[in-house]
PDB file of C-alpha atoms in Angstrom:
ATOM      1  CA  UNK S   1      -4.354  23.389  12.946  1.00 47.00           C
ATOM      2  CA  UNK S   2      -8.108  23.477  13.295  1.00 49.00           C
ATOM      3  CA  UNK S   3      -9.920  22.807  16.572  1.00 51.00           C
ATOM      4  CA  UNK S   4     -13.675  22.231  16.846  1.00 56.00           C
ATOM      5  CA  UNK S   5     -15.812  21.524  19.884  1.00 55.00           C
ATOM      6  CA  UNK S   6     -19.151  19.723  19.793  1.00 59.00           C
ATOM      7  CA  UNK S   7     -21.030  18.603  22.899  1.00 56.00           C
ATOM      8  CA  UNK S   8     -18.049  18.009  25.193  1.00 58.00           C
ATOM      9  CA  UNK S   9     -15.964  16.586  22.348  1.00 56.00           C
ATOM     10  CA  UNK S  10     -12.985  18.174  20.642  1.00 55.00           C
ATOM     11  CA  UNK S  11     -11.782  17.510  17.139  1.00 56.00           C
ATOM     12  CA  UNK S  12      -8.307  18.486  15.977  1.00 57.00           C
ATOM     13  CA  UNK S  13      -7.285  18.660  12.329  1.00 57.00           C
ATOM     14  CA  UNK S  14      -3.743  19.120  11.081  1.00 59.00           C
ATOM     15  CA  UNK S  15      -2.931  19.170   7.372  1.00 61.00           C
ATOM     16  CA  UNK S  16       0.264  17.269   6.521  1.00 62.00           C
ATOM     17  CA  UNK S  17       1.601  15.547   3.423  1.00 64.00           C
ATOM     18  CA  UNK S  18       1.747  11.799   4.194  1.00 61.00           C
ATOM     19  CA  UNK S  19       4.074  11.199   1.236  1.00 68.00           C
ATOM     20  CA  UNK S  20       6.905  13.196   2.777  1.00 68.00           C
ATOM     21  CA  UNK S  21       6.173  13.037   6.500  1.00 69.00           C
ATOM     22  CA  UNK S  22       5.556  10.072   8.806  1.00 75.00           C
ATOM     23  CA  UNK S  23       2.040  10.819  10.011  1.00 82.00           C
ATOM     24  CA  UNK S  24       0.079   8.975  12.678  1.00 86.00           C
ATOM     25  CA  UNK S  25      -3.535   9.847  13.396  1.00 88.00           C
ATOM     26  CA  UNK S  26      -4.764   8.867  16.843  1.00 88.00           C
ATOM     27  CA  UNK S  27      -8.411   8.572  17.708  1.00 89.00           C
ATOM     28  CA  UNK S  28      -8.971   8.621  21.445  1.00 87.00           C
ATOM     29  CA  UNK S  29     -11.893   6.523  22.671  1.00 87.00           C
ATOM     30  CA  UNK S  30     -13.257   5.421  26.009  1.00 87.00           C
ATOM     31  CA  UNK S  31     -13.041   1.708  26.802  1.00 87.00           C
ATOM     32  CA  UNK S  32     -16.537   1.214  25.357  1.00 88.00           C
ATOM     33  CA  UNK S  33     -16.469   3.920  22.682  1.00 87.00           C
ATOM     34  CA  UNK S  34     -17.127   2.920  19.075  1.00 89.00           C
ATOM     35  CA  UNK S  35     -16.211   4.637  15.854  1.00 90.00           C
ATOM     36  CA  UNK S  36     -19.006   6.273  13.928  1.00 90.00           C
ATOM     37  CA  UNK S  37     -19.416   5.388  10.240  1.00 91.00           C
ATOM     38  CA  UNK S  38     -17.946   8.787   9.399  1.00 90.00           C
ATOM     39  CA  UNK S  39     -14.884   8.114  11.564  1.00 91.00           C
ATOM     40  CA  UNK S  40     -14.390   4.732   9.880  1.00 93.00           C
ATOM     41  CA  UNK S  41     -14.570   6.403   6.448  1.00 92.00           C
ATOM     42  CA  UNK S  42     -12.001   8.963   7.583  1.00 90.00           C
ATOM     43  CA  UNK S  43      -9.697   6.219   8.900  1.00 92.00           C
ATOM     44  CA  UNK S  44      -9.952   4.359   5.587  1.00 94.00           C
ATOM     45  CA  UNK S  45      -9.145   7.536   3.664  1.00 90.00           C
ATOM     46  CA  UNK S  46      -6.146   8.286   5.881  1.00 89.00           C
ATOM     47  CA  UNK S  47      -4.810   4.750   5.433  1.00 91.00           C
ATOM     48  CA  UNK S  48      -5.290   4.973   1.660  1.00 91.00           C
ATOM     49  CA  UNK S  49      -2.926   7.974   1.749  1.00 85.00           C
ATOM     50  CA  UNK S  50      -0.244   5.815   3.380  1.00 85.00           C
ATOM     51  CA  UNK S  51      -0.708   7.359   6.813  1.00 87.00           C
ATOM     52  CA  UNK S  52      -1.081   5.441  10.035  1.00 89.00           C
ATOM     53  CA  UNK S  53      -4.420   5.565  11.876  1.00 92.00           C
ATOM     54  CA  UNK S  54      -4.906   4.007  15.286  1.00 91.00           C
ATOM     55  CA  UNK S  55      -7.709   3.951  17.827  1.00 91.00           C
ATOM     56  CA  UNK S  56      -6.356   4.089  21.376  1.00 90.00           C
ATOM     57  CA  UNK S  57      -8.215   3.674  24.632  1.00 90.00           C
ATOM     58  CA  UNK S  58      -5.572   4.509  27.216  1.00 88.00           C
ATOM     59  CA  UNK S  59      -2.376   6.431  27.745  1.00 86.00           C
ATOM     60  CA  UNK S  60      -0.470   3.133  27.701  1.00 89.00           C
ATOM     61  CA  UNK S  61      -1.917   2.214  24.278  1.00 89.00           C
ATOM     62  CA  UNK S  62      -1.048   5.644  22.937  1.00 87.00           C
ATOM     63  CA  UNK S  63       2.549   5.395  24.148  1.00 87.00           C
ATOM     64  CA  UNK S  64       2.887   1.925  22.621  1.00 89.00           C
ATOM     65  CA  UNK S  65       1.612   3.164  19.253  1.00 86.00           C
ATOM     66  CA  UNK S  66       4.017   6.098  19.262  1.00 83.00           C
ATOM     67  CA  UNK S  67       7.140   4.030  20.025  1.00 83.00           C
TER      68      UNK S  67
END
Protein backbone atom coordinates (compact mmCIF):
# COMPACT_ATOMS: atom_id res chain seq x y z
CA UNK A 1 0.00 0.00 0.00
CA UNK A 2 1.31 3.41 -0.94
CA UNK A 3 -0.06 6.65 0.51
CA UNK A 4 0.76 10.10 -0.87
CA UNK A 5 -0.42 13.52 0.26
CA UNK A 6 -0.57 16.59 -1.96
CA UNK A 7 -2.20 19.86 -0.93
CA UNK A 8 -4.86 18.46 1.41
CA UNK A 9 -5.47 15.46 -0.83
CA UNK A 10 -4.52 11.85 -0.19
CA UNK A 11 -3.88 9.20 -2.77
CA UNK A 12 -3.86 5.50 -1.92
CA UNK A 13 -2.42 2.83 -4.18
CA UNK A 14 -2.80 -0.90 -3.67
CA UNK A 15 -1.35 -3.41 -6.12
CA UNK A 16 -3.68 -6.35 -6.80
CA UNK A 17 -4.13 -8.80 -9.65
CA UNK A 18 -7.55 -8.08 -11.21
CA UNK A 19 -7.54 -11.46 -12.99
CA UNK A 20 -7.71 -13.41 -9.74
CA UNK A 21 -9.28 -10.95 -7.31
CA UNK A 22 -12.50 -8.93 -7.53
CA UNK A 23 -11.14 -5.39 -7.37
CA UNK A 24 -13.12 -2.17 -7.11
CA UNK A 25 -11.40 1.19 -7.27
CA UNK A 26 -13.32 4.05 -5.69
CA UNK A 27 -12.59 7.67 -6.43
CA UNK A 28 -14.07 9.96 -3.81
CA UNK A 29 -15.23 13.34 -5.10
CA UNK A 30 -17.15 16.28 -3.71
CA UNK A 31 -20.58 16.94 -5.21
CA UNK A 32 -19.00 19.32 -7.73
CA UNK A 33 -15.61 17.63 -8.12
CA UNK A 34 -14.50 16.58 -11.60
CA UNK A 35 -11.98 14.01 -12.69
CA UNK A 36 -8.73 15.29 -14.09
CA UNK A 37 -7.58 13.97 -17.48
CA UNK A 38 -5.01 11.86 -15.64
CA UNK A 39 -7.70 10.35 -13.41
CA UNK A 40 -9.82 9.52 -16.46
CA UNK A 41 -6.82 7.81 -18.10
CA UNK A 42 -6.25 5.82 -14.91
CA UNK A 43 -9.93 4.80 -14.77
CA UNK A 44 -9.80 3.65 -18.39
CA UNK A 45 -6.66 1.62 -17.71
CA UNK A 46 -8.20 0.01 -14.63
CA UNK A 47 -11.34 -0.93 -16.57
CA UNK A 48 -9.23 -2.37 -19.40
CA UNK A 49 -7.75 -4.75 -16.81
CA UNK A 50 -11.24 -6.01 -15.96
CA UNK A 51 -11.42 -4.13 -12.67
CA UNK A 52 -14.31 -2.01 -11.52
CA UNK A 53 -13.81 1.76 -11.19
CA UNK A 54 -16.45 4.03 -9.72
CA UNK A 55 -16.62 7.69 -8.80
CA UNK A 56 -18.66 8.22 -5.63
CA UNK A 57 -19.80 11.46 -4.08
CA UNK A 58 -21.32 10.32 -0.79
CA UNK A 59 -21.21 7.57 1.78
CA UNK A 60 -24.56 6.31 0.46
CA UNK A 61 -23.17 6.02 -3.10
CA UNK A 62 -20.12 4.19 -1.81
CA UNK A 63 -22.23 1.69 0.14
CA UNK A 64 -24.44 1.09 -2.90
CA UNK A 65 -21.41 0.41 -5.10
CA UNK A 66 -19.95 -2.03 -2.59
CA UNK A 67 -23.14 -4.11 -2.19
